[in-house]
PDB file of C-alpha atoms in Angstrom:
ATOM      1  CA  MET A   1     121.230 109.667 107.709  1.00 46.00           C
ATOM      2  CA  THR A   2     120.676 108.124 103.728  1.00 55.00           C
ATOM      3  CA  TRP A   3     120.282 104.986 102.434  1.00 57.00           C
ATOM      4  CA  LYS A   4     121.016 103.444  99.340  1.00 66.00           C
ATOM      5  CA  ARG A   5     117.414 102.933  99.054  1.00 70.00           C
ATOM      6  CA  GLU A   6     115.050 105.460 100.584  1.00 89.00           C
ATOM      7  CA  PRO A   7     111.726 104.058 101.876  1.00 94.00           C
ATOM      8  CA  LEU A   8     108.502 105.071 100.209  1.00 96.00           C
ATOM      9  CA  GLU A   9     106.568 108.195 101.261  1.00 93.00           C
ATOM     10  CA  LYS A  10     102.906 107.527 101.759  1.00 94.00           C
ATOM     11  CA  ASP A  11     101.431 108.439  98.131  1.00 96.00           C
ATOM     12  CA  GLU A  12     104.277 106.077  97.105  1.00 97.00           C
ATOM     13  CA  LEU A  13     102.632 103.360  99.814  1.00 98.00           C
ATOM     14  CA  THR A  14      99.253 103.963  98.764  1.00 98.00           C
ATOM     15  CA  GLU A  15     100.185 103.497  95.141  1.00 98.00           C
ATOM     16  CA  LEU A  16     101.944 100.137  95.862  1.00 98.00           C
ATOM     17  CA  LEU A  17      99.208  98.905  97.591  1.00 98.00           C
ATOM     18  CA  ASP A  18      96.821  99.632  95.535  1.00 98.00           C
ATOM     19  CA  VAL A  19      98.491  98.540  92.403  1.00 98.00           C
ATOM     20  CA  ALA A  20      99.388  94.942  94.621  1.00 98.00           C
ATOM     21  CA  GLU A  21      95.617  94.367  95.204  1.00 98.00           C
ATOM     22  CA  THR A  22      95.407  93.916  91.200  1.00 98.00           C
ATOM     23  CA  PHE A  23      97.510  91.450  91.286  1.00 98.00           C
ATOM     24  CA  ASP A  24      97.236  87.774  92.963  1.00 98.00           C
ATOM     25  CA  LEU A  25      96.964  86.843  96.643  1.00 98.00           C
ATOM     26  CA  ASP A  26     100.780  85.711  96.258  1.00 98.00           C
ATOM     27  CA  HIS A  27     102.204  88.934  95.718  1.00 98.00           C
ATOM     28  CA  ASP A  28      99.067  91.082  97.231  1.00 98.00           C
ATOM     29  CA  PHE A  29     100.604  89.037 100.233  1.00 98.00           C
ATOM     30  CA  THR A  30     104.120  89.729  99.318  1.00 98.00           C
ATOM     31  CA  ILE A  31     103.870  93.220  99.328  1.00 98.00           C
ATOM     32  CA  ARG A  32     101.717  94.145 102.031  1.00 98.00           C
ATOM     33  CA  THR A  33     103.311  91.505 104.605  1.00 98.00           C
ATOM     34  CA  LEU A  34     106.829  93.049 103.831  1.00 98.00           C
ATOM     35  CA  VAL A  35     105.529  96.760 104.437  1.00 98.00           C
ATOM     36  CA  HIS A  36     103.617  96.356 107.491  1.00 98.00           C
ATOM     37  CA  THR A  37     106.047  93.617 109.237  1.00 98.00           C
ATOM     38  CA  GLY A  38     109.553  94.759 108.320  1.00 97.00           C
ATOM     39  CA  LEU A  39     110.947  91.536 107.699  1.00 97.00           C
ATOM     40  CA  ARG A  40     113.633  90.601 105.819  1.00 96.00           C
ATOM     41  CA  ALA A  41     113.535  88.852 102.173  1.00 97.00           C
ATOM     42  CA  GLY A  42     115.319  86.150 103.359  1.00 96.00           C
ATOM     43  CA  GLU A  43     112.682  85.558 106.778  1.00 96.00           C
ATOM     44  CA  PHE A  44     109.622  85.896 104.521  1.00 98.00           C
ATOM     45  CA  ALA A  45     110.987  83.428 102.356  1.00 97.00           C
ATOM     46  CA  GLN A  46     110.971  81.190 105.884  1.00 97.00           C
ATOM     47  CA  LEU A  47     107.472  82.355 106.753  1.00 97.00           C
ATOM     48  CA  ARG A  48     104.846  79.591 108.354  1.00 97.00           C
ATOM     49  CA  SER A  49     101.514  79.501 109.295  1.00 97.00           C
ATOM     50  CA  ASP A  50     102.991  78.432 112.745  1.00 97.00           C
ATOM     51  CA  TRP A  51     104.584  82.240 112.889  1.00 97.00           C
ATOM     52  CA  MET A  52     101.696  83.744 113.376  1.00 98.00           C
ATOM     53  CA  ASP A  53      99.661  83.687 116.891  1.00 97.00           C
ATOM     54  CA  TRP A  54      96.105  84.717 115.820  1.00 96.00           C
ATOM     55  CA  GLN A  55      94.766  85.522 118.898  1.00 97.00           C
ATOM     56  CA  ASN A  56      97.664  88.121 119.454  1.00 97.00           C
ATOM     57  CA  GLU A  57      97.428  89.268 115.651  1.00 97.00           C
ATOM     58  CA  GLN A  58     101.378  89.282 116.152  1.00 97.00           C
ATOM     59  CA  LEU A  59     103.854  86.784 113.630  1.00 97.00           C
ATOM     60  CA  ARG A  60     107.281  85.352 115.545  1.00 97.00           C
ATOM     61  CA  VAL A  61     110.058  84.856 113.630  1.00 97.00           C
ATOM     62  CA  PRO A  62     111.381  81.580 115.449  1.00 95.00           C
ATOM     63  CA  VAL A  63     115.123  81.111 116.473  1.00 92.00           C
ATOM     64  CA  GLU A  64     115.311  78.499 114.181  1.00 89.00           C
ATOM     65  CA  GLN A  65     113.787  76.294 112.425  1.00 87.00           C
ATOM     66  CA  ASP A  66     114.298  73.173 110.205  1.00 86.00           C
ATOM     67  CA  GLY A  67     117.737  73.944 110.070  1.00 85.00           C
ATOM     68  CA  TRP A  68     117.358  77.708 109.584  1.00 88.00           C
ATOM     69  CA  THR A  69     118.090  80.765 111.289  1.00 87.00           C
ATOM     70  CA  PRO A  70     117.416  84.564 111.303  1.00 87.00           C
ATOM     71  CA  LYS A  71     119.907  86.600 109.968  1.00 86.00           C
ATOM     72  CA  THR A  72     121.339  87.810 113.826  1.00 82.00           C
ATOM     73  CA  GLU A  73     120.345  86.482 117.542  1.00 86.00           C
ATOM     74  CA  HIS A  74     118.178  89.326 117.547  1.00 86.00           C
ATOM     75  CA  ALA A  75     116.057  88.792 114.457  1.00 92.00           C
ATOM     76  CA  ALA A  76     113.938  85.687 116.305  1.00 94.00           C
ATOM     77  CA  ARG A  77     111.530  88.226 117.428  1.00 96.00           C
ATOM     78  CA  THR A  78     107.819  89.300 117.414  1.00 97.00           C
ATOM     79  CA  ILE A  79     106.408  91.657 115.523  1.00 98.00           C
ATOM     80  CA  PRO A  80     102.872  93.130 115.770  1.00 97.00           C
ATOM     81  CA  VAL A  81     100.152  93.359 112.787  1.00 97.00           C
ATOM     82  CA  ARG A  82      97.877  95.485 113.307  1.00 96.00           C
ATOM     83  CA  ASP A  83      96.906  96.899 109.494  1.00 97.00           C
ATOM     84  CA  PRO A  84      92.811  94.965 108.796  1.00 97.00           C
ATOM     85  CA  ASP A  85      94.187  94.665 105.502  1.00 97.00           C
ATOM     86  CA  THR A  86      97.446  92.585 105.708  1.00 98.00           C
ATOM     87  CA  LEU A  87      95.607  90.859 108.614  1.00 98.00           C
ATOM     88  CA  ARG A  88      92.803  89.939 106.211  1.00 98.00           C
ATOM     89  CA  VAL A  89      95.264  88.925 103.109  1.00 98.00           C
ATOM     90  CA  ILE A  90      97.395  86.919 105.455  1.00 98.00           C
ATOM     91  CA  ARG A  91      94.928  84.785 106.905  1.00 98.00           C
ATOM     92  CA  GLU A  92      93.792  83.879 103.188  1.00 98.00           C
ATOM     93  CA  PHE A  93      97.365  82.849 102.152  1.00 98.00           C
ATOM     94  CA  PHE A  94      97.240  80.769 104.499  1.00 98.00           C
ATOM     95  CA  LYS A  95      93.990  79.229 104.524  1.00 98.00           C
ATOM     96  CA  ARG A  96      95.209  77.761 101.473  1.00 97.00           C
ATOM     97  CA  ASN A  97      99.402  78.011 102.393  1.00 98.00           C
ATOM     98  CA  GLU A  98     101.058  76.358 105.156  1.00 97.00           C
ATOM     99  CA  ALA A  99     104.630  78.014 104.128  1.00 97.00           C
ATOM    100  CA  VAL A 100     105.804  80.890 101.433  1.00 98.00           C
ATOM    101  CA  GLY A 101     107.765  78.454  99.979  1.00 94.00           C
ATOM    102  CA  VAL A 102     109.932  80.551  98.120  1.00 97.00           C
ATOM    103  CA  GLY A 103     113.418  81.539  97.854  1.00 96.00           C
ATOM    104  CA  ARG A 104     114.799  85.459  98.369  1.00 96.00           C
ATOM    105  CA  GLN A 105     115.123  85.467  94.426  1.00 97.00           C
ATOM    106  CA  ALA A 106     111.374  84.701  93.800  1.00 98.00           C
ATOM    107  CA  VAL A 107     110.214  87.489  96.706  1.00 98.00           C
ATOM    108  CA  TYR A 108     112.578  90.462  95.015  1.00 98.00           C
ATOM    109  CA  HIS A 109     110.760  89.334  91.630  1.00 98.00           C
ATOM    110  CA  ARG A 110     107.452  89.693  93.821  1.00 98.00           C
ATOM    111  CA  VAL A 111     108.388  92.768  94.824  1.00 98.00           C
ATOM    112  CA  THR A 112     109.228  94.147  91.601  1.00 98.00           C
ATOM    113  CA  ARG A 113     106.768  93.417  89.413  1.00 98.00           C
ATOM    114  CA  VAL A 114     104.421  94.636  91.312  1.00 98.00           C
ATOM    115  CA  ALA A 115     106.802  98.102  91.537  1.00 98.00           C
ATOM    116  CA  ASP A 116     107.494  98.492  88.049  1.00 98.00           C
ATOM    117  CA  GLU A 117     103.373  98.856  87.552  1.00 98.00           C
ATOM    118  CA  THR A 118     103.486 101.637  89.474  1.00 98.00           C
ATOM    119  CA  ALA A 119     104.775 105.441  88.598  1.00 98.00           C
ATOM    120  CA  ILE A 120     107.547 105.469  91.528  1.00 97.00           C
ATOM    121  CA  GLN A 121     110.578 106.643  90.059  1.00 95.00           C
ATOM    122  CA  LYS A 122     112.752 105.046  92.975  1.00 94.00           C
ATOM    123  CA  LYS A 123     113.611 101.029  92.716  1.00 95.00           C
ATOM    124  CA  VAL A 124     111.602  99.415  95.090  1.00 97.00           C
ATOM    125  CA  THR A 125     112.826  95.810  96.510  1.00 97.00           C
ATOM    126  CA  PRO A 126     112.464  93.993  99.600  1.00 98.00           C
ATOM    127  CA  HIS A 127     114.921  96.052 101.777  1.00 96.00           C
ATOM    128  CA  VAL A 128     112.804  99.646 100.307  1.00 97.00           C
ATOM    129  CA  LEU A 129     109.981  97.740 102.105  1.00 98.00           C
ATOM    130  CA  ARG A 130     111.259  96.861 105.251  1.00 96.00           C
ATOM    131  CA  HIS A 131     112.818 100.812 105.329  1.00 95.00           C
ATOM    132  CA  THR A 132     108.979 101.342 104.527  1.00 96.00           C
ATOM    133  CA  TYR A 133     108.319 100.051 107.883  1.00 97.00           C
ATOM    134  CA  GLY A 134     110.790 101.146 110.165  1.00 95.00           C
ATOM    135  CA  THR A 135     109.902 104.897 108.716  1.00 93.00           C
ATOM    136  CA  LEU A 136     105.852 104.011 108.998  1.00 94.00           C
ATOM    137  CA  ILE A 137     105.918 102.527 112.585  1.00 94.00           C
ATOM    138  CA  ALA A 138     108.238 105.469 113.322  1.00 91.00           C
ATOM    139  CA  SER A 139     106.355 108.455 111.351  1.00 89.00           C
ATOM    140  CA  LYS A 140     103.524 106.720 113.686  1.00 89.00           C
ATOM    141  CA  GLY A 141     105.345 107.190 116.897  1.00 87.00           C
ATOM    142  CA  ALA A 142     106.692 104.341 118.078  1.00 90.00           C
ATOM    143  CA  THR A 143     109.584 104.339 120.546  1.00 90.00           C
ATOM    144  CA  PRO A 144     113.314 103.639 119.280  1.00 90.00           C
ATOM    145  CA  GLN A 145     112.676 100.160 121.783  1.00 93.00           C
ATOM    146  CA  TYR A 146     110.001  99.420 120.044  1.00 94.00           C
ATOM    147  CA  ILE A 147     111.929  99.719 116.623  1.00 93.00           C
ATOM    148  CA  ARG A 148     115.072  97.900 117.355  1.00 93.00           C
ATOM    149  CA  GLN A 149     112.756  95.238 118.662  1.00 95.00           C
ATOM    150  CA  THR A 150     110.222  94.569 115.810  1.00 96.00           C
ATOM    151  CA  MET A 151     113.092  95.016 113.006  1.00 95.00           C
ATOM    152  CA  GLY A 152     115.047  92.599 115.034  1.00 93.00           C
ATOM    153  CA  HIS A 153     118.309  95.418 115.465  1.00 90.00           C
ATOM    154  CA  ALA A 154     121.054  94.376 117.541  1.00 87.00           C
ATOM    155  CA  ASP A 155     120.870  98.110 118.994  1.00 85.00           C
ATOM    156  CA  LEU A 156     119.219 101.297 118.957  1.00 82.00           C
ATOM    157  CA  SER A 157     120.854 103.840 116.748  1.00 80.00           C
ATOM    158  CA  SER A 158     119.070 102.087 113.357  1.00 81.00           C
ATOM    159  CA  ALA A 159     115.753 102.536 115.070  1.00 80.00           C
ATOM    160  CA  ASN A 160     117.107 106.427 115.381  1.00 78.00           C
ATOM    161  CA  THR A 161     117.988 107.186 111.922  1.00 84.00           C
ATOM    162  CA  TYR A 162     114.059 105.517 111.164  1.00 84.00           C
ATOM    163  CA  ILE A 163     113.070 108.692 113.656  1.00 79.00           C
ATOM    164  CA  GLU A 164     115.276 110.927 112.300  1.00 80.00           C
ATOM    165  CA  TYR A 165     114.387 110.283 108.706  1.00 77.00           C
ATOM    166  CA  SER A 166     110.771 110.060 109.646  1.00 79.00           C
ATOM    167  CA  GLY A 167     110.929 113.664 111.045  1.00 75.00           C
ATOM    168  CA  VAL A 168     112.999 114.681 108.269  1.00 60.00           C
ATOM    169  CA  GLN A 169     110.029 113.380 106.051  1.00 62.00           C
ATOM    170  CA  LEU A 170     107.391 115.341 108.258  1.00 63.00           C
ATOM    171  CA  ASN A 171     109.784 119.137 108.483  1.00 67.00           C
ATOM    172  CA  GLU A 172     109.884 118.556 105.018  1.00 66.00           C
ATOM    173  CA  GLU A 173     106.472 118.342 104.419  1.00 68.00           C
ATOM    174  CA  ALA A 174     105.369 121.133 106.944  1.00 72.00           C
ATOM    175  CA  SER A 175     107.730 123.256 104.533  1.00 76.00           C
ATOM    176  CA  GLU A 176     105.483 122.856 101.649  1.00 77.00           C
ATOM    177  CA  VAL A 177     101.889 123.334 103.545  1.00 79.00           C
ATOM    178  CA  TRP A 178     103.581 126.582 105.110  1.00 80.00           C
ATOM    179  CA  GLY A 179     105.844 127.424 101.821  1.00 72.00           C
TER     180      GLY A 179
END
């Protein structure tokens, strides 16, 4: 139940989001969107304004777009976006841009550039932010089905890993609180 790159803890996530806010819109948009949608870097690089359903506050990863297809058939999905700051930043970005318009490497560099300005000791990558999203929604009580669907997994085993990991975090925190 361990990953090569572990998700951010609550305090690390808070610090990353605070620092991202001090950067330009592109960096803040990248960090917030990855953390609150669980998109893969390649999906984020393809993100366009027409993926957003503003009325229902959700992002829809299409089955195909201009020759691009998601990593797997399950990756075409709908992701509710409920964090108000993230919605605000996404709206602001798409008022100025039709699409993200950068490659996966640029996404990676945006994430690491922001992370380098924090005191976070672990390596922070777009995939770490995807893991962070999974554990974040699991800790908020998301079902394995919800996690599987919003993250685009084929089966529930990956979703259960996020639930188990978030339980480990809770148990570790309880041990710290109760000594």
